Coordinates of C-alpha atoms and ligand atoms in Angstrom, one line a residue:
L1053 CA 297.4 115.5 178.0
P1054 CA 297.5 112.6 180.4
L1055 CA 300.4 110.2 179.4
E1056 CA 299.2 106.6 179.5
N1057 CA 300.0 103.4 177.5
K1058 CA 296.7 102.6 176.2
A1059 CA 295.3 102.6 172.6
L1060 CA 294.1 106.1 171.8
S1061 CA 290.2 105.9 171.5
R1062 CA 288.9 106.7 167.9
D1063 CA 287.3 109.8 169.2
A1064 CA 290.4 111.2 170.8
F1065 CA 292.4 110.3 167.7
E1066 CA 289.7 112.0 165.3
Q1067 CA 289.6 115.1 167.4
E1068 CA 293.6 115.2 167.2
R1069 CA 293.4 114.4 163.5
E1070 CA 291.6 117.4 162.5
Q1071 CA 294.1 119.8 164.1
T1072 CA 296.9 117.8 162.8
L1073 CA 295.8 117.9 159.1
G1074 CA 295.2 121.5 159.5
G1075 CA 299.1 121.8 160.2
W1076 CA 299.8 122.5 156.5
P1077 CA 297.5 123.2 153.6
T1078 CA 298.6 119.8 152.1
G1079 CA 296.9 118.0 155.1
A1080 CA 293.4 118.7 153.7
D1081 CA 294.1 116.3 150.9
V1082 CA 294.3 113.4 153.2
N1083 CA 291.3 111.0 153.6
F1084 CA 291.9 107.9 155.6
E1085 CA 289.5 105.6 154.0
E1086 CA 290.8 106.7 150.5
G1087 CA 294.6 106.0 151.9
V1088 CA 293.6 102.5 153.0
R1089 CA 292.2 101.7 149.4
Y1090 CA 295.4 103.1 147.9
Q1091 CA 297.5 101.1 150.2
L1092 CA 295.6 97.9 149.8
D1093 CA 296.1 98.4 145.9
L1094 CA 299.8 98.3 146.2
P1095 CA 301.3 95.1 144.8
P1096 CA 303.2 92.8 147.6
E1097 CA 306.5 93.6 146.1
K1098 CA 306.0 97.4 147.2
R1099 CA 305.1 96.5 150.7
F1100 CA 307.9 96.9 153.4
S1101 CA 306.3 94.2 155.7
E1102 CA 306.5 91.7 153.0
A1103 CA 310.1 92.4 152.2
M1104 CA 311.1 92.1 155.7
R1105 CA 309.1 88.9 156.4
K1106 CA 310.7 87.1 153.3
A1107 CA 314.1 88.4 154.4
D1108 CA 313.8 86.8 157.8
E1109 CA 312.2 83.4 156.2
T1110 CA 315.3 83.0 153.9
G1111 CA 317.9 84.2 156.3
A1112 CA 318.7 87.0 154.0
T1113 CA 320.2 90.6 155.0
L1114 CA 318.5 93.3 153.1
L1115 CA 320.3 96.4 151.9
Q1116 CA 318.9 100.1 152.3
P1117 CA 320.4 103.4 151.7
R1118 CA 319.4 106.9 152.8
A1119 CA 318.5 109.3 150.2
G1120 CA 316.6 112.6 150.1
V1121 CA 316.7 115.7 147.9
A1122 CA 314.6 118.9 147.8
L1123 CA 312.6 118.4 144.5
L1124 CA 310.3 115.7 143.3
Q1125 CA 311.7 114.8 140.0
E1126 CA 315.1 114.8 141.5
Q1127 CA 313.9 112.5 144.4
I1128 CA 312.3 110.1 141.7
E1129 CA 315.6 110.1 139.7
L1130 CA 317.7 109.5 142.8
L1131 CA 315.5 106.6 143.9
T1132 CA 315.3 105.3 140.5
G1133 CA 319.0 105.3 140.3
L1134 CA 319.4 103.5 143.6
Q1135 CA 316.5 100.8 143.3
D1136 CA 318.6 98.3 141.1
V1137 CA 321.4 98.1 143.6
C1138 CA 319.5 97.9 146.9
D1139 CA 316.4 95.9 148.1
V1140 CA 314.2 98.6 149.8
L1141 CA 314.2 102.4 149.6
P1142 CA 314.4 105.3 151.8
T1143 CA 313.2 108.9 151.6
T1144 CA 315.3 110.7 153.9
I1145 CA 313.2 113.8 155.2
D1146 CA 314.9 117.3 155.5
A1147 CA 315.5 119.2 158.6
Y1148 CA 313.0 122.0 158.2
T1149 CA 310.1 119.3 157.9
R1150 CA 311.5 117.3 161.0
H1151 CA 310.9 120.6 163.1
N1152 CA 307.4 121.2 161.5
R1153 CA 308.8 124.4 159.7
Y1154 CA 307.0 123.9 156.4
Q1155 CA 307.2 127.6 155.5
E1156 CA 310.9 127.5 155.5
A1157 CA 310.7 124.0 153.5
D1158 CA 308.7 126.0 150.9
V1159 CA 311.5 128.7 150.6
G1160 CA 314.0 125.6 150.5
I1161 CA 312.0 124.1 147.6
A1162 CA 311.9 127.5 145.6
R1163 CA 315.5 128.2 146.1
S1164 CA 316.4 124.5 145.0
R1165 CA 314.3 125.2 141.8
E1166 CA 316.1 128.4 141.3
A1167 CA 319.5 126.9 141.7
G1168 CA 318.5 123.8 139.8
R1169 CA 319.8 121.7 142.4
S1170 CA 319.0 120.4 145.9
L1171 CA 319.8 123.2 148.5
M1172 CA 317.9 120.9 151.3
N1173 CA 319.3 118.1 153.2
G1174 CA 316.2 115.9 152.4
F1175 CA 312.9 115.3 150.9
P1176 CA 310.2 118.1 152.1
A1177 CA 307.3 115.2 152.0
V1178 CA 304.8 117.4 153.7
N1179 CA 305.2 120.4 151.3
H1180 CA 305.2 118.0 148.3
G1181 CA 301.9 116.8 149.6
L1182 CA 299.8 113.6 148.9
R1183 CA 300.1 114.1 145.0
G1184 CA 303.9 114.5 145.0
C1185 CA 304.5 111.5 147.4
R1186 CA 302.1 109.5 145.3
E1187 CA 304.0 110.5 142.1
L1188 CA 307.4 109.2 143.7
V1189 CA 305.9 105.9 145.0
E1190 CA 304.3 105.2 141.7
A1191 CA 307.7 105.8 139.8
L1192 CA 309.5 103.1 141.9
S1193 CA 309.2 99.3 141.9
K1194 CA 310.3 98.6 145.6
P1195 CA 309.0 99.5 148.9
V1196 CA 309.6 102.9 150.2
Q1197 CA 310.2 104.0 153.8
V1198 CA 310.2 107.4 155.5
R1199 CA 313.5 108.2 157.3
H1200 CA 313.7 111.3 159.4
G1201 CA 314.2 112.6 163.0
T1202 CA 310.8 114.3 163.9
P1203 CA 309.5 114.8 167.4
D1204 CA 306.1 115.7 166.0
A1205 CA 305.8 113.6 163.0
R1206 CA 302.0 113.3 163.0
L1207 CA 301.4 115.2 159.7
L1208 CA 304.3 113.7 157.9
A1209 CA 302.7 110.3 158.6
E1210 CA 299.3 111.1 157.7
I1211 CA 300.6 112.3 154.2
T1212 CA 303.3 109.7 153.6
L1213 CA 301.2 106.7 154.7
A1214 CA 298.2 107.8 152.5
A1215 CA 300.6 108.2 149.8
G1216 CA 301.8 104.6 149.8
F1217 CA 305.0 104.8 151.9
T1218 CA 304.9 101.2 153.6
S1219 CA 307.3 101.8 156.4
Y1220 CA 307.9 104.8 159.0
E1221 CA 310.9 105.3 161.1
G1222 CA 311.3 106.8 164.4
G1223 CA 309.6 106.9 168.0
G1224 CA 309.0 109.3 170.9
I1225 CA 312.2 108.7 172.5
C1226 CA 314.6 107.9 169.9
Y1227 CA 313.5 111.1 167.7
N1228 CA 313.7 113.2 170.6
I1229 CA 316.6 112.7 173.0
P1230 CA 319.3 112.6 170.2
Y1231 CA 317.6 115.1 168.0
A1232 CA 316.0 117.7 170.0
K1233 CA 316.9 120.2 172.8
S1234 CA 313.9 121.2 174.7
V1235 CA 311.0 119.1 173.4
P1236 CA 309.7 117.5 176.6
L1237 CA 309.7 113.8 176.5
A1238 CA 306.3 113.3 177.5
R1239 CA 305.1 115.4 174.3
S1240 CA 306.9 113.4 171.8
I1241 CA 306.1 110.2 173.3
R1242 CA 302.4 111.3 173.1
H1243 CA 302.8 112.5 169.4
W1244 CA 304.2 109.2 168.5
Q1245 CA 301.4 107.4 170.1
Y1246 CA 299.2 109.1 167.5
C1247 CA 301.5 108.0 164.8
D1248 CA 301.3 104.5 165.9
R1249 CA 297.9 104.7 166.4
L1250 CA 297.4 105.7 162.8
V1251 CA 299.4 102.8 161.7
G1252 CA 297.2 100.5 164.1
L1253 CA 294.0 101.9 162.3
Y1254 CA 295.9 101.0 159.0
E1255 CA 296.6 97.5 160.4
E1256 CA 292.9 97.1 161.4
A1257 CA 291.9 98.0 157.9
G1258 CA 294.3 95.3 156.6
V1259 CA 297.2 97.4 155.6
R1260 CA 300.5 96.2 157.4
I1261 CA 302.8 99.2 158.0
N1262 CA 306.3 98.6 159.2
R1263 CA 307.7 100.7 162.1
E1264 CA 311.2 101.0 162.7
P1265 CA 312.5 102.9 166.0
F1266 CA 315.9 104.6 165.2
G1267 CA 318.4 102.3 167.0
P1268 CA 321.8 104.4 166.7
L1269 CA 320.3 107.4 168.9
T1270 CA 323.3 109.8 168.9
G1271 CA 325.4 107.3 167.0
T1272 CA 328.4 108.1 169.5
L1273 CA 329.6 105.0 171.5
V1274 CA 326.1 104.0 172.7
P1275 CA 326.5 100.7 174.6
P1276 CA 323.9 98.0 173.3
F1277 CA 322.0 98.1 176.3
V1278 CA 321.2 101.7 176.1
S1279 CA 319.6 101.6 172.9
H1280 CA 318.0 98.1 173.3
C1281 CA 316.3 99.6 176.3
V1282 CA 314.8 102.5 174.1
M1283 CA 313.9 99.8 171.2
I1284 CA 312.0 97.7 173.6
L1285 CA 310.1 100.3 175.1
E1286 CA 309.0 102.0 171.7
G1287 CA 308.1 98.6 170.5
L1288 CA 305.8 98.1 173.4
L1289 CA 304.4 101.6 173.1
A1290 CA 303.8 100.9 169.3
L1291 CA 302.3 97.3 170.1
E1292 CA 299.8 99.0 172.5
Q1293 CA 298.6 101.3 169.7
G1294 CA 297.9 98.5 167.2
V1295 CA 301.4 98.2 165.5
R1296 CA 302.0 94.7 164.4
C1297 CA 305.3 94.8 162.3
I1298 CA 308.2 96.2 164.1
T1299 CA 311.9 96.2 163.0
L1300 CA 314.3 97.1 166.2
G1301 CA 317.6 98.8 165.3
Y1302 CA 321.2 99.0 166.6
G1303 CA 324.0 101.3 165.4
Q1304 CA 327.3 99.3 164.8
A1305 CA 329.8 100.0 167.8
G1306 CA 332.8 98.4 166.0
N1307 CA 333.8 95.4 168.0
L1308 CA 332.5 92.3 166.1
V1309 CA 331.9 90.0 168.9
Q1310 CA 329.8 92.8 170.6
D1311 CA 328.0 93.8 167.6
I1312 CA 326.8 90.2 166.6
A1313 CA 325.7 89.8 170.3
A1314 CA 323.9 93.0 170.2
I1315 CA 321.8 92.2 167.2
R1316 CA 321.2 88.6 168.6
S1317 CA 320.2 89.7 172.0
L1318 CA 318.2 92.6 170.5
R1319 CA 315.8 90.1 168.7
E1320 CA 315.6 87.7 171.6
L1321 CA 314.9 90.5 174.1
G1322 CA 312.2 91.9 171.9
E1323 CA 310.5 88.5 171.9
E1324 CA 311.0 88.2 175.3
F1325 CA 309.5 91.6 176.4
F1326 CA 306.8 91.8 173.9
S1327 CA 305.3 88.2 174.7
A1328 CA 305.7 89.0 178.4
A1329 CA 303.6 91.9 177.9
G1330 CA 300.8 89.6 176.3
Y1331 CA 301.4 90.7 172.5
E1332 CA 301.3 88.0 169.8
G1333 CA 300.7 87.9 165.9
Y1334 CA 303.6 90.4 165.5
Q1335 CA 306.3 90.5 163.0
L1336 CA 309.6 91.2 164.7
S1337 CA 313.0 92.0 162.6
T1338 CA 316.1 93.8 163.0
V1339 CA 318.3 96.5 161.3
F1340 CA 321.9 97.1 161.7
H1341 CA 323.2 100.6 161.0
Q1342 CA 326.6 100.7 159.5
W1343 CA 328.9 103.0 161.7
M1344 CA 327.1 106.3 162.5
G1345 CA 330.1 107.9 164.0
G1346 CA 332.9 110.1 162.3
F1347 CA 334.2 108.7 159.1
P1348 CA 337.5 108.9 157.4
E1349 CA 337.9 111.5 154.8
E1350 CA 339.7 109.3 152.3
E1351 CA 337.1 107.3 150.2
S1352 CA 339.4 104.0 150.6
K1353 CA 339.4 104.1 154.1
A1354 CA 335.5 104.8 154.2
Y1355 CA 335.1 101.5 152.2
G1356 CA 336.8 99.9 155.1
V1357 CA 334.5 101.1 157.6
I1358 CA 331.4 100.4 155.3
C1359 CA 332.6 96.9 154.7
L1360 CA 333.2 96.1 158.4
G1361 CA 329.7 97.3 158.9
A1362 CA 328.3 95.1 156.1
A1363 CA 330.2 92.0 157.5
A1364 CA 328.9 92.7 161.1
A1365 CA 325.2 92.9 159.7
S1366 CA 325.7 89.7 157.9
L1367 CA 327.4 87.7 160.6
A1368 CA 324.9 89.0 163.1
G1369 CA 322.0 87.9 160.9
A1370 CA 320.3 91.3 160.9
T1371 CA 317.3 91.4 158.7
K1372 CA 318.4 94.7 157.1
V1373 CA 321.6 96.8 157.1
I1374 CA 321.4 100.7 156.5
V1375 CA 324.4 101.3 154.1
K1376 CA 326.6 104.4 154.4
T1377 CA 328.8 105.9 151.5
P1378 CA 332.2 106.9 150.9
H1379 CA 331.0 110.6 151.1
E1380 CA 329.9 110.2 154.7
A1381 CA 332.7 112.5 156.0
E1382 CA 331.4 115.4 153.4
G1383 CA 327.6 115.2 153.9
V1384 CA 324.9 114.4 151.4
P1385 CA 326.2 111.9 149.1
T1386 CA 325.9 111.9 145.1
L1387 CA 324.1 109.1 143.4
A1388 CA 327.3 107.5 142.4
A1389 CA 328.6 107.5 145.8
N1390 CA 325.5 106.1 147.4
R1391 CA 325.4 103.3 144.4
D1392 CA 329.2 102.4 145.4
G1393 CA 328.5 102.1 149.2
L1394 CA 325.6 99.6 148.3
K1395 CA 327.8 97.8 145.9
A1396 CA 330.5 97.3 148.3
T1397 CA 328.1 96.3 150.9
R1398 CA 326.4 93.7 148.5
Q1399 CA 329.9 92.0 147.8
M1400 CA 330.6 91.5 151.4
I1401 CA 327.2 90.2 152.2
N1402 CA 327.2 87.9 149.2
M1403 CA 330.4 86.3 150.4
L1404 CA 329.5 85.9 154.1
S1405 CA 326.0 84.9 153.5
E1406 CA 326.7 81.2 152.4
Q1407 CA 328.8 80.9 155.5
V1408 CA 327.9 79.6 158.8
K1409 CA 327.4 82.2 161.5
P1410 CA 330.0 82.4 164.0
T1411 CA 329.2 81.4 167.6
S1412 CA 331.6 81.5 170.5
A1413 CA 332.0 81.7 174.2
E1414 CA 332.9 85.4 173.8
I1415 CA 329.6 86.0 171.8
E1416 CA 327.6 84.2 174.4
L1417 CA 329.2 86.0 177.3
E1418 CA 328.5 89.3 175.6
T1419 CA 324.9 88.4 174.9
D1420 CA 324.3 87.3 178.5
M1421 CA 325.8 90.6 179.6
I1422 CA 323.5 92.7 177.2
K1423 CA 320.5 90.7 178.3
R1424 CA 321.2 91.3 182.2
E1425 CA 321.6 95.0 181.6
V1426 CA 318.6 95.4 179.7
R1427 CA 316.6 93.5 182.1
A1428 CA 318.1 95.5 185.0
V1429 CA 317.3 98.9 183.6
L1430 CA 313.8 97.9 182.1
S1431 CA 312.6 96.5 185.4
K1432 CA 313.4 99.9 187.1
V1433 CA 311.8 101.6 184.4
F1434 CA 308.5 99.5 184.8
E1435 CA 308.8 100.0 188.7
L1436 CA 309.1 103.9 188.1
G1437 CA 306.0 103.8 186.0
E1438 CA 303.9 101.9 188.4
G1439 CA 302.3 100.1 185.4
N1440 CA 302.6 102.7 182.9
I1441 CA 305.7 102.5 180.9
A1442 CA 305.0 105.8 179.2
V1443 CA 305.2 107.5 182.6
G1444 CA 308.0 105.1 183.6
T1445 CA 310.0 106.3 180.6
V1446 CA 309.6 110.0 181.5
R1447 CA 310.8 109.4 185.1
A1448 CA 313.6 107.0 184.0
F1449 CA 315.1 110.0 181.9
E1450 CA 314.4 112.5 184.6
S1451 CA 316.3 110.4 187.1
G1452 CA 319.0 109.3 184.8
V1453 CA 318.1 105.7 185.2
M1454 CA 317.9 106.1 181.2
D1455 CA 320.8 107.9 180.0
I1456 CA 322.1 108.3 176.4
P1457 CA 325.6 109.4 175.9
F1458 CA 326.3 112.6 174.1
A1459 CA 322.5 113.6 173.7
P1460 CA 321.8 117.3 173.3
A1461 CA 318.2 116.7 175.0
Q1462 CA 317.8 118.7 178.2
A1463 CA 315.5 115.8 179.2
N1464 CA 318.8 113.6 179.2
A1465 CA 320.9 113.4 182.2
G1466 CA 324.1 113.0 180.3
V1467 CA 326.2 111.4 183.1
L1468 CA 326.6 107.8 181.9
M1469 CA 329.9 107.6 180.2
P1470 CA 331.0 104.8 177.9
V1471 CA 334.5 104.0 176.8
R1472 CA 336.1 101.2 174.5
D1473 CA 338.0 98.5 176.2
D1474 CA 341.2 96.9 174.9
H1475 CA 339.6 95.1 172.1
G1476 CA 337.2 98.1 171.1
A1477 CA 334.0 96.7 172.8
L1478 CA 331.9 99.5 174.6
R1479 CA 332.1 99.3 178.2
V1480 CA 330.7 101.7 181.1
L1481 CA 333.2 104.0 182.4
E1482 CA 330.6 106.1 184.6
K1483 CA 327.3 104.4 185.3
G1484 CA 325.6 107.7 186.4
N1485 CA 322.2 106.5 187.8
S1486 CA 322.1 103.5 185.6
P1487 CA 320.8 100.5 187.7
L1488 CA 323.4 98.1 186.4
P1489 CA 324.1 95.0 188.7
D1490 CA 327.3 95.2 190.5
D1491 CA 329.0 92.1 188.9
V1492 CA 328.0 93.7 185.5
L1493 CA 329.6 96.9 186.5
A1494 CA 332.7 95.0 187.8
F1495 CA 332.9 93.4 184.5
H1496 CA 333.0 96.7 182.6
R1497 CA 335.5 98.1 185.1
D1498 CA 337.8 95.0 184.7
K1499 CA 337.7 95.2 180.9
I1500 CA 338.6 99.2 181.0
D1501 CA 341.4 98.4 183.6
E1502 CA 342.9 96.0 181.0
R1503 CA 343.0 98.7 178.5
A1504 CA 344.5 101.3 181.0
R1505 CA 347.3 98.8 181.8
S1506 CA 348.0 98.2 178.2
E1507 CA 348.1 101.9 177.4
G1508 CA 349.8 102.8 180.5
R1509 CA 347.2 105.5 181.5
E1510 CA 344.4 105.9 183.6
A1511 CA 340.8 105.4 182.2
S1512 CA 339.5 109.1 181.6
F1513 CA 337.3 111.2 179.5
K1514 CA 340.5 111.7 177.6
M1515 CA 340.2 108.1 176.6
V1516 CA 336.7 108.7 175.5
V1517 CA 337.6 111.5 173.3
D1518 CA 340.3 109.4 171.8
D1519 CA 337.7 106.8 171.1
V1520 CA 335.1 109.3 169.5
N1521 CA 337.9 110.3 166.9
A1522 CA 339.5 107.0 166.5
I1523 CA 337.4 105.6 163.4
S1524 CA 338.0 108.8 161.6
D1525 CA 341.7 108.6 162.4
G1526 CA 342.0 105.2 160.9
R1527 CA 341.4 102.6 163.8
L1528 CA 338.9 101.5 166.2
V1529 CA 340.5 102.0 169.8
G1530 CA 341.6 105.6 170.3
R1531 CA 345.2 104.6 171.5
P1532 CA 347.1 107.5 173.1
K1533 CA 349.2 109.5 170.3
Ligands
FWK1145 C1 321.1 109.6 160.4 C2 322.5 110.4 159.8 C3 322.8 109.8 158.4 O1 322.0 110.0 157.4 C4 322.7 110.2 156.3 N1 322.0 111.5 155.6 C5 321.3 112.2 156.1 N2 320.6 113.0 155.1 C6 320.9 112.4 154.1 C7 320.4 112.7 152.6 N3 319.6 113.6 152.2 N4 320.7 111.7 151.7 C8 321.6 110.5 152.1 N5 322.1 110.4 153.4 C9 321.7 111.2 154.4 C10 324.0 111.1 156.8 O2 324.9 110.6 155.7 C11 324.3 110.4 158.1 O3 325.0 109.3 157.8

């Protein structure tokens, strides 16, 4: 399929829809006009776009957990048990569904039924189908979002959107490079143009669905400019398909100054690039993911990490924060652990939300650095695309102009290497083929040299490894033992 950054024609979309809905028997229940009517009947308090608009209007930071289990009744109980301590709800999708392995998802459901507990790491929404997903939506009183990691998320989108989910996470880059090994980037981008076109068709029918590109990417020392470039490209691709409600994401890195600058620059850069591309009348918000890297085993220390993330999200003025749990080091959290992570986060945000947001010369400098980095990389992506940012994106990854640290995908160069500086901010140790301006690179190098001097060792990959393990080991910067 030719990859172009143009709204899919209705014919092309309908043709592809036939094949998409045939991907699993439950696809046969989906009818677009009926789905629109169902969505239009949802009350405003169950619409994600409304919740995000109000949050930005009032300067609130909304709380959202992750949560997904195999069986429908359990998922209803789980989300019912969470909705009184959060603002908006998730449904985290299982790994089989994320790779379109619905047959195995069926087996997972059957085995979970036999065992009387969830043996899957998420909710297999495609197998539960329209009826199951609607039963879930109708049991709840708050907006529900689909959270997953699916390179080909077309059938999942058709079923969950018709079922009344009002937000859909992901994108053709963010759900490929960190999540898949050998899915061609052009293919996942094209699949996500279908998902975004579907959202655009709902939009044209008067149903505003929120789209949230997945900001953290690999969740391992990803410098703000790297994930910001992905966010802006996926936002532009979505806008072209008719999406008008976008939440750009960012994964906490740990240094407060840098995290605050990251969220503020993300919103400003979104506005800058979306309006420069000629789009208007869209809703733009931000989401801050609490630390996505390794967590301490001990719950008391895990709360420390969770609360720093809560504080950073509030001080940065993020529209929403994705909350971790004290079971993060173990795996899928219990309802109680999920509730506790949310309550600790709420305490932090309540104590900070009435305070004046901090500004400082350091935050201004960091914000300016991030903006210059993003502009340098994206102008190269646009140049590579010769007017087509979808092709530009593919070529940028092929050439290493865009490069995501620690990503498993063959499509990723994997040369750019980050490392923390003496205060824990992420800097570029090895730029790879990233077109960062020389003075910006010198800034990064100076900051890294400062740490090397204070630790009395050369900046090296050993430092990076120490940083990857630092937070699990109880600190931010991976100091030598
Ligand atoms: C993106 C990765 C994050 O999603 C979280 N996660 C993945 N599956 C589930 C799940 N089924 N329930 C709750 N949290 C989950 C996991 O803890 C990790 O922090």
